[in-house]
Amino acid sequence: MTPPTGITRATLLKDLRLEWRSKDAINSMLFFSLLVVVVFSFSFDPTAEESRQIAGGLIWVAFLFAAVVALNQTWARELRNQVLDAYRVSPAPANSLFLAKVLGNFIFVIVLEALMTPLFIAFYRLRALGPAWQLLPLAMFGTWALVVNGTFFAAMCLRTRSREIMLPLLLFPISIPALLAMVQATTAILSGESSARFWIVLLSTYDLVFTTVCLLIFETVLNAE
Amino acid sequence: MTPPTGITRATLLKDLRLEWRSKDAINSMLFFSLLVVVVFSFSFDPTAEESRQIAGGLIWVAFLFAAVVALNQTWARELRNQVLDAYRVSPAPANSLFLAKVLGNFIFVIVLEALMTPLFIAFYRLRALGPAWQLLPLAMFGTWALVVNGTFFAAMCLRTRSREIMLPLLLFPISIPALLAMVQATTAILSGESSARFWIVLLSTYDLVFTTVCLLIFETVLNAE
Amino acid sequence: MSKLFFIFALLTLLLLGYALHAALVTAPTERTMGDVQRIFYYHVPSAWTAFILFFINFGASVYYLIKRNPTADIVALVCAEVGVVFCTVVLITGPIWARPVWGIWWTWDMRLTSTLVLWLIYVSYLFLRRFSSSGQTPTLAAALAVLGALCVPFVYFSIWFFRTQHPQPVMGGGGSIDPRMLHVLLINWLAFSCFAFLVCWSRYRLERLQRDVDHAHAMEALRDPRGKLR
Amino acid sequence: MTETAPAPVITVSNLIKQFGRFAALRGVTAEFASGKLYAILGDNGAGKTTLLRTFAGLNQPSSGSLSILGASKFRDICQHVGYMAHPSLLYDEMSGMENLEYFARLYGIANRTRCAQVILAVGLDPALTRPVGQYSQGMKQRMSLARALLHDPQILLLDEPFSNVDVHSTTEMVRLLARTRDQGKTVLIVTHQASLLEGAADEFIWMEYGKIIERTRDLKRLEISAEG
Amino acid sequence: MTETAPAPVITVSNLIKQFGRFAALRGVTAEFASGKLYAILGDNGAGKTTLLRTFAGLNQPSSGSLSILGASKFRDICQHVGYMAHPSLLYDEMSGMENLEYFARLYGIANRTRCAQVILAVGLDPALTRPVGQYSQGMKQRMSLARALLHDPQILLLDEPFSNVDVHSTTEMVRLLARTRDQGKTVLIVTHQASLLEGAADEFIWMEYGKIIERTRDLKRLEISAEG
Ligand code: HEM
Ligand SMILES: Nc1ncnc2c1ncn2[C@@H]1O[C@H](COP(=O)(O)OP(=O)(O)OP(=O)(O)O)[C@@H](O)[C@H]1O
Ligand SMILES: Nc1ncnc2c1ncn2[C@@H]1O[C@H](COP(=O)(O)OP(=O)(O)OP(=O)(O)O)[C@@H](O)[C@H]1O
Ligand SMILES: [Mg+2]
Ligand SMILES: [Mg+2]
């Protein structure tokens, strides 16, 4: 038997390959991130001092936005010809599928963020007054928090009516602590006024707890009729 | 033959009925709007003076966000069993379908806005210093601009692969003038510093032009293989 | 069973009446806030009751996930519903109180915010229960309940450090409360708990009945020789 | 819209349909008359579905000419064409009756009894409230046929109407289609179960690699030549 | 995993499956032995698909007991079951070969030749690079069968494998399935084209209103009693 990680890898590679094959994936992501930043700078005058002060919030709302759009189509491919049924009758463990999807989304959203951040910095002329390197683990942990819950709830929403609107309904309340931590930490780092360490630790604990629990109960959710 | 408006009515009623049948449509919208406002309040400290000054931008970004979530599922039902083909072989004009969808989305987004606005006002303690009644035509024209383009592009995206991500890609650039007008007008009205009349006229012209063009070419888009 | 229910209902009613009297008449008037402060006797017991109900919901959901016991599912559902109602009471009485005392309806204070988030989480739970189309609603709901409950400590911690520059509750800090007030508060809490239990009980019976009816119909369909197919 | 027997209702000549580099139809020339029932047979991938979709205006031919009821633009005569595809073309969330009522409006029919009548004609119950998404495969198939028959079209294009339908109902359906033919309609049926149409079809058409290879009245002859 | 002929491979007793208030299976009791090919027949909506999905662990029975290869939990024996449903259960965007390679991984097979072999067995070309979404209906159907056969399962559950497949290929497929049966596998086929299996099936099972009404070796007898 292929070990679970092997299946995760195969699934992830398949998803990435399909994403890549529709070549424009990367282009469209680039374009999308540019657009979000532009729309934001039209809405919030970047030259004004105020905007710069709320940049932490701006960035994370933009990321959340991008993540919800991405997460809503996580399972679209599997839904098309009920491929999920083929997965369910196979001996492959549900968690391998879950991890593959989480990783796929993680890569997707991280790439988007990597594209957006320089744009934000350029447009809003941001400068970190605190330790800038902390932004990296922050982005990692924050994105993982969004993505792991998002993937889980997207799977849950497969079994509900009006699926698309359900995802934010379930995802937002539970993500509030994570979102709060991200915004606060970013602001702390950018302004250099306080330490972001507490928030980063909080986020990593959050990630740990939710990843564990999601892995524990994903099988139940997948196999719900 | 049923006149085109009759078909528009029938289609719109059918959509509303289906939406309504999953009874909680309104409830879920209410909750969704509450969530968006709460997420925004967490990201942008509503007690800070700065946030209040950019409230115009905040509100419209939130509306845009909600609209994209709504628009992404406009054609989902028609796509399921290729029902669109049934429409295409029928003598019903393509524009009736388009108008029905636009109206449906318009109602949906307007309701969302009507729900969100009081929440924004309460949370951010907004008070209009200019003529507040102008907010009404502004919201109407602005929403129509978002929705008419959104519905059109959603139809166009039916034939592209990564459907959900394509919508914002196409929608945002074209909507930027409209968005700019909305943000500026809202800020003008809220701050009372300048007149919003120019922006409202601009928006209504924008609406007129884009509605006409969309109606003219929708048939081509629908019948593209 | 129904006799017991009736007696309990009567007792609860009496207790509620006594608690009302205690809150409005017996309890001393607060010096700075005046009579407005009496809303305290509804505000705090509601909050505590809601917390207890959410806690039971969590326990029942975990139990359901392990044992697939339908009774646990009903208990979880009922507790979430009633808990949301009590939480709503907190969210309504709070601003009513805040308006005259602080001069504002709402502030992003820690306790207020965490209550709001808690409320959001359990409302989304109820949404899932209504929107779920499959026969597996209980499983999905239980999964969400577990995640939601796990979220609560994070909400608390994150909000602890959030916007500390804003006013803390005027009457925070435990020690300084008048013993007579504490007495009335506890009486009210007892009354509210009984009331919540009563509502949960009757809601439980209703849900049970509903499921029994469904089951009976299903059995009917089984016996029907050439059921309304097609 | 002539209904005299010999006039061809559908005329195609040298129809070619390409998907990218692949040619699904490679020069189809044929005429179809009114009052006839045609069975279109052929191996998987022969181009039958593509041909039907082209007739229904859903595919644009790459080259060649196509005229239906004298018109070259499909929009002018779509009122007279009924099309049944492989997917059901129905809303999963609505009941069968609600579906038909909606589609009736598209054709300008505001007549509930007509809808009930077609549903009965295909052997389903108009009072069924279950949404179509929960129908069994064969029930969906029949409801889809009902949708195609709804506006009493001159030309019926049916893509594998009998697949997943049970044996009793198939014979019922064949009888219904034969009756429709007798009313002067043109019926084109793509199927792999040619034997079902043995008595009913006026002509069997064999397609291969995007071309019509043979047209005959006698199924036996076709089978022999197909084997060889 | 005994392969001696008389031991039942699938045992169900009094299986009931309800969708809300509607009972799709109303007490099915049966045994299926290894080395046999069963044809499950019945009218639309009789519950055939529901029965197969329950065997495949995709539906949870409402009550009654089900044991496959001696296990009562599907997860323990899923390695030994192949399931083919009505939708293709394939990724539209990948070619047939890529699809099979992916599913092979799920079953712990990392063997390209095996994939090519099954594709050839169902009469398709492993080198076809077109994505499955652009296959014709019958080609999809065959690729779906290939997916079910991939891991050489003990038990094959096939839901209408022949619908939309052309006549030549159908006979090919029947032969393939008969050969599989001869290797000691259990094959359950839901179909409306019973005559195709006339020579091959060991037993015909007639379902009606969620129950098994009759089991017989002789199709003729079934037809007579079904008519009556
Ligand atoms: C505006 C919305 C408000 C909300 C959502 C809210 C929420 C809560 C909650 C959840 C509790 C119980 C928490 C605990 O015991 O730790 C609580 C307790 C309490 N609240 Fe509020 N509150 C609000 C407004 C107010 C106002 C305006 C006051 C008074 C000025 C107030 C005074 C108190 C007091 C004295 C307690 C008891 C504290 C204790 O025992 O530790 N609250 N509130
Ligand atoms: N959109 C498309 N893009 C590319 N190729 C296509 C497309 N649609 C069909 N084809 C190809 O055209 C050929 C004919 O397909 P078509 O669906 O017409 O066959 P068919 O005769 O209906 O077969 P079946 O009996 O299996 O339904 C097939 O090889 C198919 O792969
Ligand atoms: N998810 C569901 N919810 C409600 N009813 C269902 C569901 N799935 C199937 N049914 C009903 O159960 C009955 C049996 O369905 P099933 O698909 O098993 O029939 P079948 O024998 O496969 O028919 P066919 O030959 O038409 O495919 C049908 O009446 C169908 O409407
Ligand atoms: Mg075809
Ligand atoms: Mg079936």
Short mmCIF file of C-alpha atoms in Angstrom, two decimals, chain D:
data_model
loop_
_atom_site.label_atom_id
_atom_site.label_comp_id
_atom_site.label_asym_id
_atom_site.label_seq_id
_atom_site.Cartn_x
_atom_site.Cartn_y
_atom_site.Cartn_z
CA MET D 1 -42.99 25.04 -42.63
CA THR D 2 -44.39 22.88 -45.37
CA GLU D 3 -45.79 19.64 -44.14
CA THR D 4 -46.09 17.79 -47.42
CA ALA D 5 -44.38 14.47 -47.11
CA PRO D 6 -41.57 14.57 -49.67
CA ALA D 7 -40.18 18.02 -48.85
CA PRO D 8 -37.02 17.66 -46.74
CA VAL D 9 -37.26 19.28 -43.33
CA ILE D 10 -33.58 19.20 -42.53
CA THR D 11 -30.96 19.50 -45.22
CA VAL D 12 -27.26 19.36 -44.48
CA SER D 13 -24.51 19.27 -46.97
CA ASN D 14 -20.88 18.62 -46.35
CA LEU D 15 -21.14 19.56 -42.69
CA ILE D 16 -17.80 19.69 -40.93
CA LYS D 17 -17.27 20.29 -37.24
CA GLN D 18 -13.85 20.57 -35.75
CA PHE D 19 -12.82 20.78 -32.13
CA GLY D 20 -9.38 22.26 -32.32
CA ARG D 21 -7.49 19.91 -34.61
CA PHE D 22 -9.88 17.05 -34.15
CA ALA D 23 -12.72 16.70 -36.64
CA ALA D 24 -15.82 15.22 -35.00
CA LEU D 25 -17.91 15.59 -38.18
CA ARG D 26 -16.07 15.08 -41.43
CA GLY D 27 -18.53 15.99 -44.14
CA VAL D 28 -22.09 14.96 -43.43
CA THR D 29 -24.56 15.27 -46.25
CA ALA D 30 -28.14 14.22 -45.70
CA GLU D 31 -31.82 15.08 -45.88
CA PHE D 32 -34.51 14.30 -43.39
CA ALA D 33 -38.18 14.37 -44.32
CA SER D 34 -41.21 15.09 -42.20
CA GLY D 35 -43.37 12.28 -40.92
CA LYS D 36 -40.40 9.98 -40.52
CA LEU D 37 -38.60 8.46 -37.59
CA TYR D 38 -34.86 8.12 -38.04
CA ALA D 39 -32.58 6.06 -35.87
CA ILE D 40 -28.98 7.23 -35.85
CA LEU D 41 -26.56 4.51 -34.88
CA GLY D 42 -22.81 4.30 -34.63
CA ASP D 43 -19.90 3.48 -32.42
CA ASN D 44 -18.84 5.59 -29.49
CA GLY D 45 -17.21 8.75 -30.67
CA ALA D 46 -18.71 8.51 -34.15
CA GLY D 47 -20.07 12.05 -33.90
CA LYS D 48 -23.76 11.41 -33.30
CA THR D 49 -24.09 13.79 -30.38
CA THR D 50 -22.12 16.42 -32.25
CA LEU D 51 -24.46 16.12 -35.21
CA LEU D 52 -27.55 16.51 -33.06
CA ARG D 53 -26.09 19.48 -31.20
CA THR D 54 -25.33 21.12 -34.50
CA PHE D 55 -28.93 20.65 -35.60
CA ALA D 56 -30.07 22.16 -32.31
CA GLY D 57 -27.94 25.23 -32.86
CA LEU D 58 -25.71 24.46 -29.91
CA ASN D 59 -22.62 23.86 -32.02
CA GLN D 60 -21.64 26.14 -34.87
CA PRO D 61 -20.58 24.10 -37.89
CA SER D 62 -17.01 24.75 -38.98
CA SER D 63 -18.06 24.59 -42.58
CA GLY D 64 -20.83 23.24 -44.77
CA SER D 65 -24.44 24.28 -44.95
CA LEU D 66 -27.39 23.44 -42.78
CA SER D 67 -31.00 24.36 -43.33
CA ILE D 68 -33.86 23.44 -41.05
CA LEU D 69 -37.46 24.07 -42.12
CA GLY D 70 -36.08 26.29 -44.82
CA ALA D 71 -34.31 28.63 -42.46
CA SER D 72 -30.56 28.77 -42.16
CA LYS D 73 -30.56 30.58 -38.84
CA PHE D 74 -31.57 28.43 -35.94
CA ARG D 75 -33.19 31.26 -33.99
CA ASP D 76 -35.96 31.58 -36.57
CA ILE D 77 -37.22 28.06 -36.14
CA CYS D 78 -36.26 27.15 -32.61
CA GLN D 79 -39.93 27.21 -31.71
CA HIS D 80 -40.32 24.08 -33.81
CA VAL D 81 -37.42 22.04 -32.49
CA GLY D 82 -37.37 19.88 -29.39
CA TYR D 83 -34.01 18.73 -28.09
CA MET D 84 -33.20 16.15 -25.48
CA ALA D 85 -29.58 15.83 -24.45
CA HIS D 86 -27.66 13.47 -22.29
CA PRO D 87 -27.59 15.66 -19.18
CA SER D 88 -31.15 16.27 -18.10
CA LEU D 89 -31.26 20.04 -18.83
CA LEU D 90 -33.52 20.39 -15.79
CA TYR D 91 -33.21 22.26 -12.54
CA ASP D 92 -32.31 19.78 -9.83
CA GLU D 93 -33.95 21.87 -7.14
CA MET D 94 -37.44 22.07 -8.61
CA SER D 95 -40.03 19.36 -8.97
CA GLY D 96 -40.78 18.00 -12.42
CA MET D 97 -43.97 20.01 -12.78
CA GLU D 98 -42.28 23.26 -11.74
CA ASN D 99 -39.52 22.63 -14.24
CA LEU D 100 -41.95 22.12 -17.07
CA GLU D 101 -44.00 25.17 -16.11
CA TYR D 102 -40.92 27.29 -16.30
CA PHE D 103 -39.81 25.95 -19.66
CA ALA D 104 -43.35 26.28 -20.96
CA ARG D 105 -43.12 30.01 -20.28
CA LEU D 106 -40.01 30.18 -22.41
CA TYR D 107 -42.00 28.80 -25.31
CA GLY D 108 -44.93 31.07 -24.62
CA ILE D 109 -47.17 28.36 -23.23
CA ALA D 110 -48.92 29.30 -20.01
CA ASN D 111 -50.90 26.15 -19.72
CA ARG D 112 -50.58 23.88 -16.73
CA THR D 113 -52.69 21.09 -18.16
CA ARG D 114 -50.33 20.79 -21.10
CA CYS D 115 -47.45 20.25 -18.69
CA ALA D 116 -49.33 17.64 -16.71
CA GLN D 117 -50.29 15.97 -19.95
CA VAL D 118 -46.70 15.49 -21.17
CA ILE D 119 -45.59 14.24 -17.80
CA LEU D 120 -48.32 11.65 -17.90
CA ALA D 121 -47.38 10.81 -21.47
CA VAL D 122 -43.87 9.79 -20.43
CA GLY D 123 -45.25 7.73 -17.56
CA LEU D 124 -44.51 9.92 -14.57
CA ASP D 125 -46.80 11.43 -11.99
CA PRO D 126 -47.35 15.21 -12.30
CA ALA D 127 -48.13 15.44 -8.58
CA LEU D 128 -44.70 14.23 -7.52
CA THR D 129 -43.25 16.92 -5.28
CA ARG D 130 -39.74 15.50 -4.91
CA PRO D 131 -37.14 17.71 -6.61
CA VAL D 132 -35.73 16.32 -9.85
CA GLY D 133 -32.28 15.98 -8.27
CA GLN D 134 -33.63 13.14 -6.17
CA TYR D 135 -35.24 11.26 -9.06
CA SER D 136 -33.65 8.01 -10.10
CA GLN D 137 -31.63 8.06 -13.33
CA GLY D 138 -34.44 6.70 -15.49
CA MET D 139 -36.99 9.10 -14.04
CA LYS D 140 -34.75 12.03 -14.92
CA GLN D 141 -34.39 10.71 -18.41
CA ARG D 142 -38.14 10.58 -18.88
CA MET D 143 -38.68 14.02 -17.45
CA SER D 144 -36.10 15.26 -19.89
CA LEU D 145 -38.08 13.74 -22.74
CA ALA D 146 -41.18 15.46 -21.40
CA ARG D 147 -39.35 18.77 -21.60
CA ALA D 148 -38.46 18.15 -25.23
CA LEU D 149 -42.04 17.24 -26.13
CA LEU D 150 -43.58 20.13 -24.23
CA HIS D 151 -44.13 22.62 -27.04
CA ASP D 152 -45.19 19.99 -29.54
CA PRO D 153 -42.27 20.60 -31.91
CA GLN D 154 -42.08 19.74 -35.60
CA ILE D 155 -38.66 18.24 -35.18
CA LEU D 156 -37.54 16.10 -32.27
CA LEU D 157 -33.83 15.57 -31.65
CA LEU D 158 -33.31 12.89 -29.02
CA ASP D 159 -29.90 11.86 -27.75
CA GLU D 160 -30.05 8.36 -26.30
CA PRO D 161 -33.52 8.71 -24.81
CA PHE D 162 -33.73 5.06 -23.80
CA SER D 163 -30.56 4.66 -21.83
CA ASN D 164 -31.30 3.94 -18.17
CA VAL D 165 -35.00 3.59 -18.86
CA ASP D 166 -36.59 0.31 -17.89
CA VAL D 167 -37.85 -2.14 -20.47
CA HIS D 168 -41.59 -1.56 -20.03
CA SER D 169 -41.23 2.16 -20.23
CA THR D 170 -39.00 1.93 -23.28
CA THR D 171 -41.68 0.24 -25.30
CA GLU D 172 -44.14 2.86 -24.07
CA MET D 173 -41.79 5.60 -25.17
CA VAL D 174 -41.23 4.06 -28.59
CA ARG D 175 -44.97 3.88 -29.07
CA LEU D 176 -45.30 7.52 -28.06
CA LEU D 177 -42.59 8.57 -30.49
CA ALA D 178 -44.11 6.53 -33.30
CA ARG D 179 -47.41 8.28 -32.68
CA THR D 180 -45.65 11.63 -32.82
CA ARG D 181 -44.12 10.64 -36.13
CA ASP D 182 -47.56 9.69 -37.44
CA GLN D 183 -48.69 13.24 -36.75
CA GLY D 184 -46.23 14.39 -39.38
CA LYS D 185 -43.32 15.25 -37.14
CA THR D 186 -39.70 14.44 -37.84
CA VAL D 187 -38.05 12.38 -35.12
CA LEU D 188 -34.27 11.81 -34.95
CA ILE D 189 -33.16 9.33 -32.32
CA VAL D 190 -29.57 8.58 -31.44
CA THR D 191 -29.37 5.26 -29.68
CA HIS D 192 -27.30 2.16 -29.15
CA GLN D 193 -30.36 -0.03 -28.71
CA ALA D 194 -31.39 -0.20 -32.34
CA SER D 195 -33.48 -3.31 -31.81
CA LEU D 196 -35.96 -1.29 -29.77
CA LEU D 197 -36.77 0.75 -32.86
CA GLU D 198 -36.91 -2.17 -35.22
CA GLY D 199 -40.60 -1.89 -35.93
CA ALA D 200 -40.89 1.85 -35.48
CA ALA D 201 -38.04 3.50 -37.36
CA ASP D 202 -38.46 4.40 -41.00
CA GLU D 203 -34.77 4.52 -41.60
CA PHE D 204 -31.56 3.49 -39.85
CA ILE D 205 -28.52 5.64 -40.30
CA TRP D 206 -25.07 4.34 -39.52
CA MET D 207 -22.35 6.82 -38.65
CA GLU D 208 -18.65 6.18 -38.46
CA TYR D 209 -15.75 8.55 -37.90
CA GLY D 210 -17.85 11.65 -38.38
CA LYS D 211 -19.54 10.47 -41.56
CA ILE D 212 -22.80 8.87 -42.52
CA ILE D 213 -21.79 5.52 -43.95
CA GLU D 214 -25.10 3.91 -44.67
CA ARG D 215 -28.82 4.58 -44.66
CA THR D 216 -31.23 1.69 -44.84
CA ARG D 217 -34.73 0.64 -43.96
CA ASP D 218 -33.62 -2.73 -42.81
CA LEU D 219 -31.75 -3.04 -39.55
CA LYS D 220 -30.57 -6.58 -40.41
CA ARG D 221 -28.67 -5.40 -43.45
CA LEU D 222 -26.97 -2.74 -41.41
CA GLU D 223 -25.85 -5.19 -38.81
CA ILE D 224 -24.39 -7.49 -41.41
CA SER D 225 -22.48 -4.73 -43.13
CA ALA D 226 -21.33 -3.29 -39.83
CA GLU D 227 -19.97 -6.64 -38.79
CA GLY D 228 -18.11 -7.06 -42.07
#
